[in-house]
Short mmCIF file of C-alpha atoms in Angstrom, two decimals:
data_model
loop_
_atom_site.label_atom_id
_atom_site.label_comp_id
_atom_site.label_asym_id
_atom_site.label_seq_id
_atom_site.Cartn_x
_atom_site.Cartn_y
_atom_site.Cartn_z
CA MET P 851 13.14 35.51 -2.36
CA THR P 852 10.38 33.50 -4.02
CA SER P 853 9.13 30.63 -1.91
CA PRO P 854 9.05 27.13 -3.46
CA ASP P 855 5.26 27.13 -3.17
CA ALA P 856 5.10 30.24 -5.40
CA ASP P 857 7.01 28.50 -8.20
CA PRO P 858 4.42 26.98 -10.58
CA ASP P 859 6.99 24.60 -12.06
CA ALA P 860 7.84 23.30 -8.59
CA ALA P 861 4.14 22.75 -7.89
CA VAL P 862 3.77 20.79 -11.12
CA ARG P 863 6.87 18.73 -10.32
CA ARG P 864 5.40 17.83 -6.92
CA ALA P 865 2.15 16.87 -8.66
CA VAL P 866 4.06 14.68 -11.13
CA GLU P 867 5.88 12.91 -8.30
CA THR P 868 2.62 12.40 -6.40
CA VAL P 869 0.87 10.95 -9.46
CA PHE P 870 3.84 8.69 -10.15
CA ARG P 871 3.84 7.32 -6.59
CA MET P 872 0.14 6.55 -6.94
CA GLU P 873 0.43 5.01 -10.41
CA ARG P 874 3.85 3.36 -10.13
CA ALA P 875 2.77 -0.17 -9.19
CA ARG P 876 -0.05 -0.25 -11.74
CA LEU P 877 2.27 1.12 -14.42
CA ILE P 878 5.04 -1.41 -13.75
CA GLY P 879 2.51 -4.23 -13.55
CA GLY P 880 1.05 -3.39 -16.95
CA LEU P 881 4.48 -2.95 -18.52
CA ALA P 882 5.74 -6.22 -17.04
CA ARG P 883 2.83 -8.07 -18.63
CA LEU P 884 3.76 -6.44 -21.93
CA VAL P 885 7.56 -6.80 -21.99
CA ARG P 886 7.97 -9.84 -19.64
CA ASP P 887 10.99 -8.18 -18.03
CA LEU P 888 10.80 -6.53 -14.60
CA ASP P 889 13.99 -4.48 -14.98
CA LEU P 890 12.83 -3.16 -18.36
CA ALA P 891 9.36 -2.43 -16.94
CA GLU P 892 10.88 -0.38 -14.11
CA GLU P 893 13.16 1.42 -16.57
CA LEU P 894 10.25 2.28 -18.89
CA ALA P 895 8.20 3.56 -15.96
CA GLN P 896 11.12 5.79 -14.96
CA ASP P 897 11.36 7.05 -18.56
CA ALA P 898 7.67 8.00 -18.40
CA LEU P 899 8.29 9.90 -15.16
CA LEU P 900 11.15 11.85 -16.73
CA ALA P 901 8.97 12.65 -19.75
CA ALA P 902 6.21 13.94 -17.45
CA LEU P 903 8.68 16.09 -15.52
CA ALA P 904 9.79 17.62 -18.84
CA ASP P 905 6.34 18.04 -20.47
CA TRP P 906 3.78 18.77 -17.76
CA PRO P 907 5.28 22.07 -16.54
CA ARG P 908 4.92 23.26 -20.15
CA THR P 909 1.64 21.62 -21.25
CA GLY P 910 -0.13 21.26 -17.93
CA ILE P 911 -1.23 18.15 -16.04
CA PRO P 912 -3.34 15.95 -18.35
CA ALA P 913 -6.93 15.05 -17.45
CA ARG P 914 -5.93 11.39 -17.05
CA PRO P 915 -2.32 11.49 -15.82
CA GLY P 916 -2.12 7.73 -15.21
CA ALA P 917 -3.22 7.00 -18.78
CA TRP P 918 -0.66 9.54 -20.07
CA LEU P 919 2.16 7.81 -18.18
CA THR P 920 1.03 4.40 -19.45
CA ALA P 921 0.81 5.51 -23.08
CA THR P 922 4.20 7.21 -22.88
CA ALA P 923 5.84 4.14 -21.37
CA LYS P 924 4.30 1.88 -24.03
CA ARG P 925 5.58 4.16 -26.80
CA ARG P 926 9.05 3.98 -25.25
CA ALA P 927 8.74 0.19 -25.23
CA ILE P 928 7.86 0.17 -28.93
CA ASP P 929 10.79 2.45 -29.69
CA ARG P 930 13.14 0.08 -27.85
CA PHE P 931 11.75 -2.97 -29.68
CA ARG P 932 12.10 -1.20 -33.04
CA HIS P 933 15.68 -0.28 -32.23
CA ARG P 934 16.40 -3.92 -31.35
CA ARG P 935 14.78 -5.07 -34.60
CA MET P 936 16.82 -2.65 -36.70
CA ARG P 937 19.95 -3.94 -34.99
CA ALA P 938 18.84 -7.52 -35.67
CA LEU P 939 18.24 -6.75 -39.36
CA LYS P 940 21.68 -5.19 -39.70
CA LEU P 941 23.21 -8.27 -38.09
CA ALA P 942 21.25 -10.40 -40.54
CA GLU P 943 22.77 -8.51 -43.45
CA LEU P 944 26.16 -9.46 -42.07
CA GLY P 945 25.12 -13.11 -41.79
CA HIS P 946 24.57 -13.08 -38.01
CA ALA P 947 20.78 -13.22 -37.86
CA PRO P 948 19.33 -14.11 -34.45
CA GLU P 949 16.41 -16.49 -34.20
CA ASP P 950 13.98 -13.70 -33.20
CA ASP P 951 14.20 -10.27 -34.84
CA GLY P 952 11.72 -8.68 -32.38
CA ALA P 953 8.84 -8.25 -34.83
CA ALA P 954 6.45 -10.14 -32.55
CA GLN P 955 7.30 -7.87 -29.60
CA ILE P 956 6.62 -4.76 -31.68
CA SER P 957 3.26 -6.12 -32.82
CA ALA P 958 2.26 -7.01 -29.26
CA ALA P 959 3.27 -3.59 -27.95
CA GLU P 960 1.43 -1.76 -30.73
CA ALA P 961 -1.67 -3.85 -30.11
CA ALA P 962 -1.50 -2.97 -26.42
CA MET P 963 -1.35 0.79 -27.01
CA ASP P 964 -5.13 1.20 -26.65
CA ASP P 965 -5.69 -1.89 -24.51
CA ASP P 966 -6.77 -1.42 -20.90
CA LEU P 967 -4.92 -4.33 -19.37
CA GLY P 968 -6.69 -3.99 -16.00
CA ASP P 969 -5.67 -5.47 -12.64
CA GLU P 970 -2.05 -4.44 -13.23
CA THR P 971 -1.26 -3.80 -9.58
CA LEU P 972 -2.95 -6.98 -8.44
CA GLY P 973 -1.13 -9.04 -11.06
CA LEU P 974 2.16 -7.51 -9.92
CA ILE P 975 1.42 -8.33 -6.27
CA PHE P 976 0.67 -11.97 -7.09
CA THR P 977 3.82 -12.24 -9.18
CA ALA P 978 6.08 -10.59 -6.61
CA CYS P 979 4.68 -12.96 -3.95
CA HIS P 980 5.03 -16.09 -6.09
CA PRO P 981 5.80 -19.19 -3.98
CA LEU P 982 8.79 -20.07 -6.18
CA LEU P 983 10.65 -17.27 -4.37
CA SER P 984 11.94 -17.49 -0.83
CA ARG P 985 9.96 -15.70 1.86
CA GLU P 986 12.68 -13.04 2.23
CA ALA P 987 12.81 -12.46 -1.53
CA ARG P 988 9.02 -12.09 -1.73
CA VAL P 989 9.02 -9.48 1.04
CA ALA P 990 11.86 -7.44 -0.50
CA LEU P 991 10.45 -7.58 -4.04
CA THR P 992 6.96 -6.61 -2.89
CA LEU P 993 8.26 -3.59 -1.00
CA ARG P 994 10.35 -2.60 -4.03
CA LEU P 995 7.74 -3.03 -6.76
CA ILE P 996 4.45 -2.27 -5.04
CA GLY P 997 5.61 -0.18 -2.11
CA GLY P 998 8.08 1.83 -4.17
CA LEU P 999 10.74 1.64 -1.45
CA THR P 1000 14.37 1.95 -2.48
CA THR P 1001 16.79 -0.86 -1.72
CA ASP P 1002 18.34 1.39 0.94
CA GLU P 1003 14.95 1.91 2.62
CA ILE P 1004 14.23 -1.83 2.58
CA ALA P 1005 17.68 -2.58 3.99
CA ARG P 1006 17.20 -0.07 6.80
CA ALA P 1007 13.72 -1.43 7.56
CA PHE P 1008 15.07 -4.96 8.02
CA LEU P 1009 18.50 -3.94 9.33
CA ALA P 1010 20.24 -5.63 6.42
CA LYS P 1011 23.05 -4.42 4.18
CA GLU P 1012 21.94 -2.65 1.01
CA PRO P 1013 24.04 -4.83 -1.37
CA ALA P 1014 22.46 -7.95 0.15
CA ILE P 1015 18.94 -6.58 -0.44
CA ALA P 1016 19.88 -5.51 -3.98
CA GLN P 1017 21.17 -9.01 -4.74
CA ARG P 1018 18.05 -10.57 -3.22
CA ILE P 1019 15.82 -8.46 -5.46
CA LEU P 1020 17.98 -9.11 -8.53
CA ARG P 1021 17.89 -12.88 -8.01
CA ALA P 1022 14.13 -12.75 -7.48
CA LYS P 1023 13.63 -10.87 -10.76
CA LYS P 1024 15.81 -13.35 -12.63
CA ALA P 1025 13.92 -16.29 -11.13
CA LEU P 1026 10.58 -14.83 -12.18
CA GLY P 1027 11.88 -14.07 -15.67
CA ALA P 1028 13.25 -17.59 -16.10
CA ALA P 1029 9.92 -19.08 -14.97
CA GLY P 1030 8.08 -17.38 -17.84
CA LEU P 1031 5.15 -16.27 -15.69
CA ALA P 1032 2.08 -14.60 -17.20
CA TRP P 1033 2.03 -11.68 -14.72
CA GLU P 1034 -1.66 -12.26 -14.14
CA ILE P 1035 -4.01 -12.98 -11.25
CA PRO P 1036 -4.35 -16.75 -10.82
CA ARG P 1037 -7.81 -18.17 -11.42
CA GLY P 1038 -9.81 -21.13 -10.19
CA ASP P 1039 -7.98 -23.72 -8.12
CA ASP P 1040 -4.70 -21.82 -8.47
CA LEU P 1041 -5.98 -18.77 -6.60
CA LYS P 1042 -6.20 -20.03 -3.02
CA PRO P 1043 -2.56 -21.17 -2.53
CA ARG P 1044 -1.25 -18.08 -4.33
CA LEU P 1045 -3.48 -15.79 -2.26
CA ALA P 1046 -2.16 -17.42 0.89
CA SER P 1047 1.37 -16.51 -0.20
CA VAL P 1048 0.37 -12.89 -0.84
CA LEU P 1049 -1.34 -12.55 2.55
CA GLU P 1050 1.67 -14.13 4.27
CA VAL P 1051 4.02 -11.56 2.72
CA ILE P 1052 1.80 -8.63 3.67
CA TYR P 1053 1.50 -9.87 7.25
CA LEU P 1054 5.25 -10.47 7.49
CA ILE P 1055 5.82 -6.85 6.48
CA PHE P 1056 3.25 -5.69 9.04
CA ASN P 1057 4.73 -7.79 11.84
CA GLU P 1058 8.20 -6.40 11.28
CA GLY P 1059 6.69 -2.96 11.74
CA TYR P 1060 4.51 -3.98 14.70
CA ALA P 1061 7.21 -5.85 16.63
CA ALA P 1062 10.69 -5.42 15.16
CA THR P 1063 12.76 -8.58 15.43
CA SER P 1064 16.03 -6.69 15.89
CA GLY P 1065 17.51 -3.23 16.19
CA GLU P 1066 16.93 -0.39 18.63
CA ASP P 1067 13.30 0.34 17.73
CA LEU P 1068 10.54 -1.90 19.04
CA ILE P 1069 8.07 -0.71 16.42
CA ARG P 1070 8.37 0.72 12.90
CA PRO P 1071 4.99 2.28 12.13
CA ALA P 1072 5.91 3.25 8.54
CA LEU P 1073 6.49 -0.39 7.62
CA ALA P 1074 3.21 -1.43 9.26
CA ASP P 1075 1.40 1.36 7.40
CA GLU P 1076 2.79 0.09 4.09
CA ALA P 1077 1.47 -3.40 4.82
CA ARG P 1078 -1.94 -1.95 5.66
CA ARG P 1079 -1.93 -0.04 2.37
CA LEU P 1080 -1.15 -3.23 0.45
CA GLY P 1081 -4.00 -4.96 2.28
CA ARG P 1082 -6.43 -2.21 1.27
CA ILE P 1083 -5.38 -2.51 -2.38
CA LEU P 1084 -6.03 -6.24 -2.25
CA ALA P 1085 -9.38 -5.89 -0.43
CA ALA P 1086 -10.65 -3.30 -2.92
CA ALA P 1087 -9.71 -5.51 -5.85
CA MET P 1088 -11.03 -8.79 -4.37
CA PRO P 1089 -13.95 -7.82 -2.08
CA GLY P 1090 -15.38 -11.34 -1.94
CA GLU P 1091 -12.31 -12.91 -0.30
CA GLY P 1092 -13.02 -13.10 3.45
CA GLU P 1093 -9.44 -13.78 4.49
CA ILE P 1094 -8.26 -10.52 2.92
CA HIS P 1095 -10.78 -8.63 5.05
CA GLY P 1096 -9.69 -10.68 8.04
CA LEU P 1097 -6.07 -9.65 7.52
CA CYS P 1098 -7.03 -5.99 7.03
CA GLY P 1099 -9.09 -6.08 10.21
CA LEU P 1100 -6.26 -7.72 12.13
CA MET P 1101 -3.69 -5.16 10.99
CA ASP P 1102 -5.97 -2.17 11.72
CA LEU P 1103 -6.87 -3.45 15.18
CA GLN P 1104 -3.25 -4.12 16.08
CA ALA P 1105 -2.08 -0.81 14.63
CA SER P 1106 -4.68 1.01 16.72
CA ARG P 1107 -2.52 0.32 19.79
CA PHE P 1108 0.74 1.85 18.50
CA ALA P 1109 0.51 5.04 20.57
CA ALA P 1110 0.11 3.06 23.79
CA ARG P 1111 2.67 0.31 23.22
CA LEU P 1112 5.76 2.23 24.35
CA ALA P 1113 6.49 4.08 27.58
CA GLU P 1114 8.22 7.49 27.53
CA ASP P 1115 11.61 5.79 27.88
CA GLY P 1116 10.89 3.57 24.87
CA SER P 1117 10.28 0.39 26.86
CA PRO P 1118 7.34 -1.85 25.90
CA VAL P 1119 4.03 -1.57 27.75
CA PRO P 1120 2.17 -4.91 28.08
CA LEU P 1121 -1.30 -5.01 26.56
CA THR P 1122 -2.98 -5.31 29.94
CA ALA P 1123 -1.16 -2.19 31.24
CA GLN P 1124 -1.68 0.08 28.22
CA ASN P 1125 -3.56 3.38 28.45
CA ARG P 1126 -6.56 2.51 26.30
CA ARG P 1127 -7.48 6.14 25.86
CA LEU P 1128 -4.47 6.34 23.54
CA TRP P 1129 -5.85 3.65 21.26
CA ASP P 1130 -6.89 4.93 17.83
CA ARG P 1131 -10.69 4.63 17.73
CA THR P 1132 -10.84 5.27 13.98
CA LEU P 1133 -8.58 2.28 13.30
CA ILE P 1134 -10.61 0.18 15.74
CA ARG P 1135 -13.80 1.00 13.83
CA ARG P 1136 -12.10 0.16 10.54
CA GLY P 1137 -10.83 -3.09 11.97
CA LEU P 1138 -14.23 -4.11 13.30
CA ASP P 1139 -15.85 -3.21 9.96
CA ALA P 1140 -13.31 -5.34 8.10
CA LEU P 1141 -13.96 -8.22 10.51
CA SER P 1142 -17.70 -7.93 9.80
CA ARG P 1143 -16.97 -8.11 6.06
CA ALA P 1144 -14.85 -11.21 6.64
CA ASP P 1145 -17.75 -12.84 8.51
CA ALA P 1146 -20.23 -11.81 5.79
CA SER P 1147 -17.94 -13.37 3.16
CA GLY P 1148 -17.98 -16.70 4.98
CA GLY P 1149 -14.44 -16.31 6.27
CA ALA P 1150 -15.07 -16.24 10.04
CA ASP P 1151 -12.97 -19.38 10.61
CA GLY P 1152 -10.01 -18.27 8.51
CA PRO P 1153 -6.74 -17.84 10.43
CA TYR P 1154 -6.52 -14.08 9.86
CA ALA P 1155 -10.20 -13.52 10.69
CA LEU P 1156 -9.80 -15.52 13.91
CA GLN P 1157 -6.77 -13.46 14.88
CA ALA P 1158 -8.73 -10.31 14.09
CA ALA P 1159 -11.54 -11.58 16.33
CA LEU P 1160 -8.97 -12.02 19.10
CA ALA P 1161 -7.74 -8.46 18.65
CA ALA P 1162 -11.35 -7.27 18.64
CA CYS P 1163 -11.89 -8.75 22.11
CA HIS P 1164 -9.19 -6.43 23.45
CA ALA P 1165 -10.43 -3.45 21.40
CA ARG P 1166 -13.95 -3.79 22.80
CA ALA P 1167 -12.78 -3.89 26.43
CA GLY P 1168 -12.74 -0.42 27.98
CA ARG P 1169 -10.45 -1.65 30.77
CA ALA P 1170 -8.02 -4.55 30.96
CA GLU P 1171 -10.13 -6.20 33.65
CA ASP P 1172 -13.14 -6.12 31.28
CA THR P 1173 -11.37 -8.36 28.75
CA ASP P 1174 -13.40 -11.46 27.87
CA TRP P 1175 -10.59 -13.96 28.43
CA PRO P 1176 -12.85 -17.07 28.24
CA ARG P 1177 -13.92 -15.98 24.73
CA ILE P 1178 -10.28 -15.36 23.81
CA ALA P 1179 -9.34 -18.83 25.07
CA GLY P 1180 -12.13 -20.31 22.93
CA LEU P 1181 -10.98 -18.39 19.87
CA TYR P 1182 -7.44 -19.69 20.39
CA ASP P 1183 -8.84 -23.22 20.57
CA ARG P 1184 -10.39 -22.65 17.13
CA LEU P 1185 -7.23 -21.00 15.77
CA ALA P 1186 -5.07 -23.91 16.93
CA ALA P 1187 -7.30 -26.24 14.92
CA VAL P 1188 -6.92 -24.30 11.63
CA LEU P 1189 -3.39 -22.95 12.12
CA PRO P 1190 -1.49 -25.43 14.31
CA SER P 1191 1.88 -24.05 15.36
CA PRO P 1192 3.99 -23.82 18.53
CA VAL P 1193 3.48 -20.03 18.69
CA VAL P 1194 -0.31 -20.38 18.48
CA GLU P 1195 -0.16 -23.01 21.24
CA LEU P 1196 1.92 -20.61 23.33
CA ASN P 1197 -0.63 -17.83 22.94
CA ARG P 1198 -3.43 -20.31 23.62
CA ALA P 1199 -1.74 -21.30 26.89
CA VAL P 1200 -1.43 -17.66 27.94
CA ALA P 1201 -5.12 -17.07 27.15
CA HIS P 1202 -6.17 -20.09 29.20
CA GLY P 1203 -3.97 -18.89 32.04
CA MET P 1204 -5.67 -15.51 31.99
CA ALA P 1205 -9.15 -17.04 31.71
CA PHE P 1206 -8.88 -19.95 34.15
CA GLY P 1207 -5.90 -19.17 36.37
CA PRO P 1208 -2.09 -19.52 36.17
CA GLY P 1209 -2.27 -23.24 36.92
CA ALA P 1210 -4.21 -23.86 33.73
CA GLY P 1211 -1.70 -21.78 31.78
CA LEU P 1212 1.33 -23.54 33.22
CA ALA P 1213 -0.21 -26.93 32.42
CA LEU P 1214 -0.45 -25.97 28.74
CA LEU P 1215 2.97 -24.31 28.71
CA ALA P 1216 4.79 -27.33 30.18
CA PRO P 1217 4.83 -29.43 26.98
CA LEU P 1218 6.04 -26.41 24.99
CA ASP P 1219 9.03 -25.81 27.26
CA GLY P 1220 11.06 -28.62 25.74
CA LEU P 1221 10.17 -28.04 22.08
CA ALA P 1222 13.20 -27.48 19.84
CA ALA P 1223 11.19 -25.01 17.75
CA LEU P 1224 10.82 -22.71 20.77
CA ALA P 1225 14.21 -23.35 22.38
CA GLY P 1226 15.46 -19.83 21.70
CA TYR P 1227 12.10 -18.07 21.81
CA ALA P 1228 12.09 -15.35 24.47
CA PRO P 1229 8.26 -14.97 24.64
CA LEU P 1230 7.90 -18.59 25.82
CA GLN P 1231 10.21 -18.05 28.79
CA ALA P 1232 8.54 -14.71 29.53
CA ALA P 1233 5.10 -16.32 29.47
CA ILE P 1234 6.20 -19.04 31.89
CA GLY P 1235 7.77 -16.36 34.10
CA ASP P 1236 4.54 -14.36 34.13
CA MET P 1237 2.43 -17.41 35.04
CA LEU P 1238 4.86 -18.38 37.81
CA ALA P 1239 4.78 -14.85 39.22
CA ARG P 1240 0.98 -14.88 39.22
CA ALA P 1241 1.06 -18.31 40.89
CA GLY P 1242 3.16 -16.93 43.75
CA GLN P 1243 6.52 -18.46 42.76
CA PRO P 1244 8.81 -15.41 42.45
CA ALA P 1245 12.14 -17.26 42.54
CA GLU P 1246 11.17 -19.53 39.66
CA ALA P 1247 9.68 -16.55 37.81
CA HIS P 1248 12.94 -14.60 38.26
CA ALA P 1249 14.91 -17.41 36.60
CA ARG P 1250 12.52 -17.53 33.64
CA PHE P 1251 12.53 -13.76 33.08
CA THR P 1252 16.32 -13.72 33.25
CA ARG P 1253 16.51 -16.49 30.68
CA ALA P 1254 14.00 -14.69 28.45
CA ALA P 1255 16.13 -11.53 28.61
CA SER P 1256 19.16 -13.49 27.46
CA LEU P 1257 17.22 -14.63 24.38
CA ALA P 1258 15.72 -11.23 23.47
CA GLY P 1259 17.00 -9.76 20.20
CA ASN P 1260 15.85 -6.23 20.94
CA PRO P 1261 17.60 -4.11 23.63
CA ARG P 1262 14.33 -2.51 24.78
CA GLU P 1263 12.70 -5.89 25.17
CA ARG P 1264 15.74 -7.20 27.04
CA ASP P 1265 15.66 -4.28 29.51
CA PHE P 1266 11.93 -4.82 30.09
CA LEU P 1267 12.42 -8.52 30.87
CA LEU P 1268 15.34 -7.78 33.22
CA ALA P 1269 13.09 -5.30 35.04
CA ARG P 1270 10.45 -8.03 35.43
CA ALA P 1271 13.13 -10.36 36.80
CA ALA P 1272 14.30 -7.69 39.27
CA ALA P 1273 10.73 -7.15 40.45
CA CYS P 1274 10.42 -10.85 41.19
CA ALA P 1275 13.68 -10.82 43.15
CA ALA P 1276 12.53 -7.79 45.14
#
């Protein structure tokens, strides 16, 4: 029997699929700018893939496969516009002429045949992450258009039902179409708020992979890897933006700890108890390099760069006891000034407790304990429990860990917190 690897057609088909995965986002971005319709852009890109699967086994892989796919998709667009125009002309003969016969679309598509639109992927990212969409819609649409994930894969990643994700993506596409966007990278004063939205979406995707909010798995590395890939695309296209490098550094440094974050039974291992020999040194180097680029770009005080600097403090410590907690506390003081939020204040309190003793941490945690925004937040109760345990108050710590377990959305996390509570009782 002939193995699949010995079949030249199968090898070409795999090459076609690989090229398409690499070119898909750029192709859809360029087509969307041309036809102003996301569904049609995706359909035309798929048509180009089918054409490549039919032609390349016979003619060979072209020297510039991405350009071949783009030209083929544009020709398909022109064919569709011509078909629409012929239909419009026939309707006109019957006295039912529409206001637009499609001639302008044909002219635009023909003019774009030899035009290198440039920045297609970046324009698509900025459009998919447009602030007019809800946060959930931005995440789903970005994973669909740029990540190439199917609606089923997105639904499984976020433990949602596939029809709900499909509807979310459909509504997002309709909203973007109705807004009449230019599918371009914003310029000047419009860039900063739009960039913030893009970075937020990428980090949301990463966080769901780094610390899953629900389901059986505590981490989903594939989702985190996709966010890191999106960050690299953005950093390569916009090398002067310090916050992009800050986010890339943060994600790489956090991802470096994946292999040490779970015990053999799947339970979480706290940062201070992790086997640091399992940390990925290549990712640490990449993260530190990205942090240096953020500093060189004048972005050292950006929220992502500051969080990357915090992660770097842990990455540089060979042992948990070598961690520079006073520096971490100072970095959290700076982060709280530029990114004020209850969660940042919580982490700041923990850092101060580690740097200056549990009393200092409890003093900063006390005002957070009654905040409505953190009422159902398990990490707050766990942090108070940890500080109480370190302060020699096991009964009070037991109560806090038990309460934290009741609020945990992940079974593994819940078991870990119940184990901490049992240790306090013992």
